[in-house]
Amino acid sequence: MAAQWMQAPALSREDFRIDDRAASMEEAIDAAANILQRAKAPLFFGLGETTSETVRKVVDLADRVGGILDASHPTFFDPTGRILQTTGMVTCSLGEIRHRSDLVVFWGCDPKTTHPRHWERYSVEPTGRFIPGGRSDRHVVGIGQANATTEACDAFISLSDTQQIAALHALAAWANEKPLNEDALAAQLGDALQPLKELHARIQESKYFVLVLGDGFLRREAGRVPLELLAQYVRPLHEKTRGAISILRPGPNWVGAGSVVASRTGYPGGASLTEGVPRFDPDNGSAVKRLAEKRVDAAVLFEGAWLDTLPNAAIETLGEIPTVLLTHRRNAKANVLLPIARPAVADGGTMSRLDDMPLPLRRMAETDAPPAKEMIAAILEKLA
């Protein structure tokens, strides 16, 4: 997969397009600026596909034209930013997981399939400073639906989506030593109740536990409640042991893009700048929802694999409004196509790992395609 991506032919300065016709860089920049000047509610999204430095320029551009920013992944729901600003949450780096965790719980995720290097290099197999035996020194538990990861775990707790909230309420109550109606809990959780009690006891006895979450846990329809309850469970446990929550997020830079937007607007993930000041509406302001409801009249986006996961209603709207696409892939379609150098291949900068660890990128190949940061800066200068 990586070889195919790395060896794909790069774009160059000869690949600027306006309505699928060849154009110069200056003409394409003018066309992009004209689209944004005419728009009343332009949307900037797909920001996780570019560097954090470029995202800062995108925020400047959105501020200039009164646009809407969405740095969140369109289909991976991650309310971490909101939880950090409300109840707080204990997190950790991948290095801490590798060197400290003797109990790893995978909840609603399948890293053996989606993040195989996570399993091999950080969470399960590697030796660490305080885990000299590697896999033999760790107890691994899977929660949720059966998959390749749960088959490789030492224990598995089968839990349906409808049982998730009840299980989290029970864990939070046990950690905070609050009474529970055992009969009602048994009726809700069934066979999962006793394994959950045993897991709670094992967590209390562990030296360092980590709860690794995926999209099976972070379900959009459940909102931020599951993560909020889990954060409330982990916090009081630090009176007896140590541990953290870690999320298996998609790459390459959705975490970094969200951090940049939050630092500039004060709001996690995204904000509307159409009124001259940042406005935050996480339930109704996502890019997918705005597109589906046709509440935007132009779009500036960075292409990536996330586009393949967009709902049909959002894709339909993108086909009806003027679009400016920054891409390093041939055969892409947009009203204005701006070829850019690939981050981490032909362009440097900074991207953040799934644990929010910023990593410097070094350019490994030469290309005459301009960096994305320069493209955004050129549009911004044209609008000055």
Coordinates of N, CA and C in Angstrom, one line a residue, residues 118-128 133-136:
H118 N 0.6 -0.4 15.5 CA 0.2 0.0 16.9 C 0.4 -1.3 17.7
W119 N -0.2 -2.4 17.3 CA -0.1 -3.6 18.0 C 1.4 -4.1 18.1
E120 N 2.1 -4.0 17.0 CA 3.4 -4.6 17.0 C 4.5 -3.7 17.7
R121 N 4.3 -2.4 17.6 CA 5.4 -1.5 18.1 C 5.1 -0.8 19.4
Y122 N 3.8 -0.7 19.8 CA 3.5 0.1 20.9 C 2.7 -0.6 22.0
S123 N 1.6 -1.2 21.6 CA 0.6 -1.6 22.7 C 0.7 -3.0 23.2
V124 N 1.2 -3.9 22.4 CA 1.1 -5.3 22.8 C 2.4 -6.1 22.8
E125 N 3.1 -6.1 21.6 CA 4.2 -7.0 21.4 C 5.6 -6.4 21.9
P126 N 5.8 -5.1 21.8 CA 7.2 -4.6 22.1 C 7.6 -4.7 23.6
T127 N 8.8 -4.8 23.8 CA 9.3 -4.7 25.2 C 9.4 -3.2 25.5
G128 N 9.4 -2.9 26.8 CA 9.5 -1.5 27.3 C 10.4 -1.4 28.5
G133 N 9.4 -8.1 29.4 CA 8.9 -9.3 28.8 C 8.1 -9.1 27.6
G134 N 7.7 -7.8 27.3 CA 6.9 -7.5 26.1 C 5.5 -8.2 26.2
R135 N 5.1 -9.0 25.3 CA 3.8 -9.6 25.3 C 3.5 -10.4 26.5
S136 N 4.5 -11.1 27.0 CA 4.3 -12.0 28.2 C 4.0 -11.2 29.4

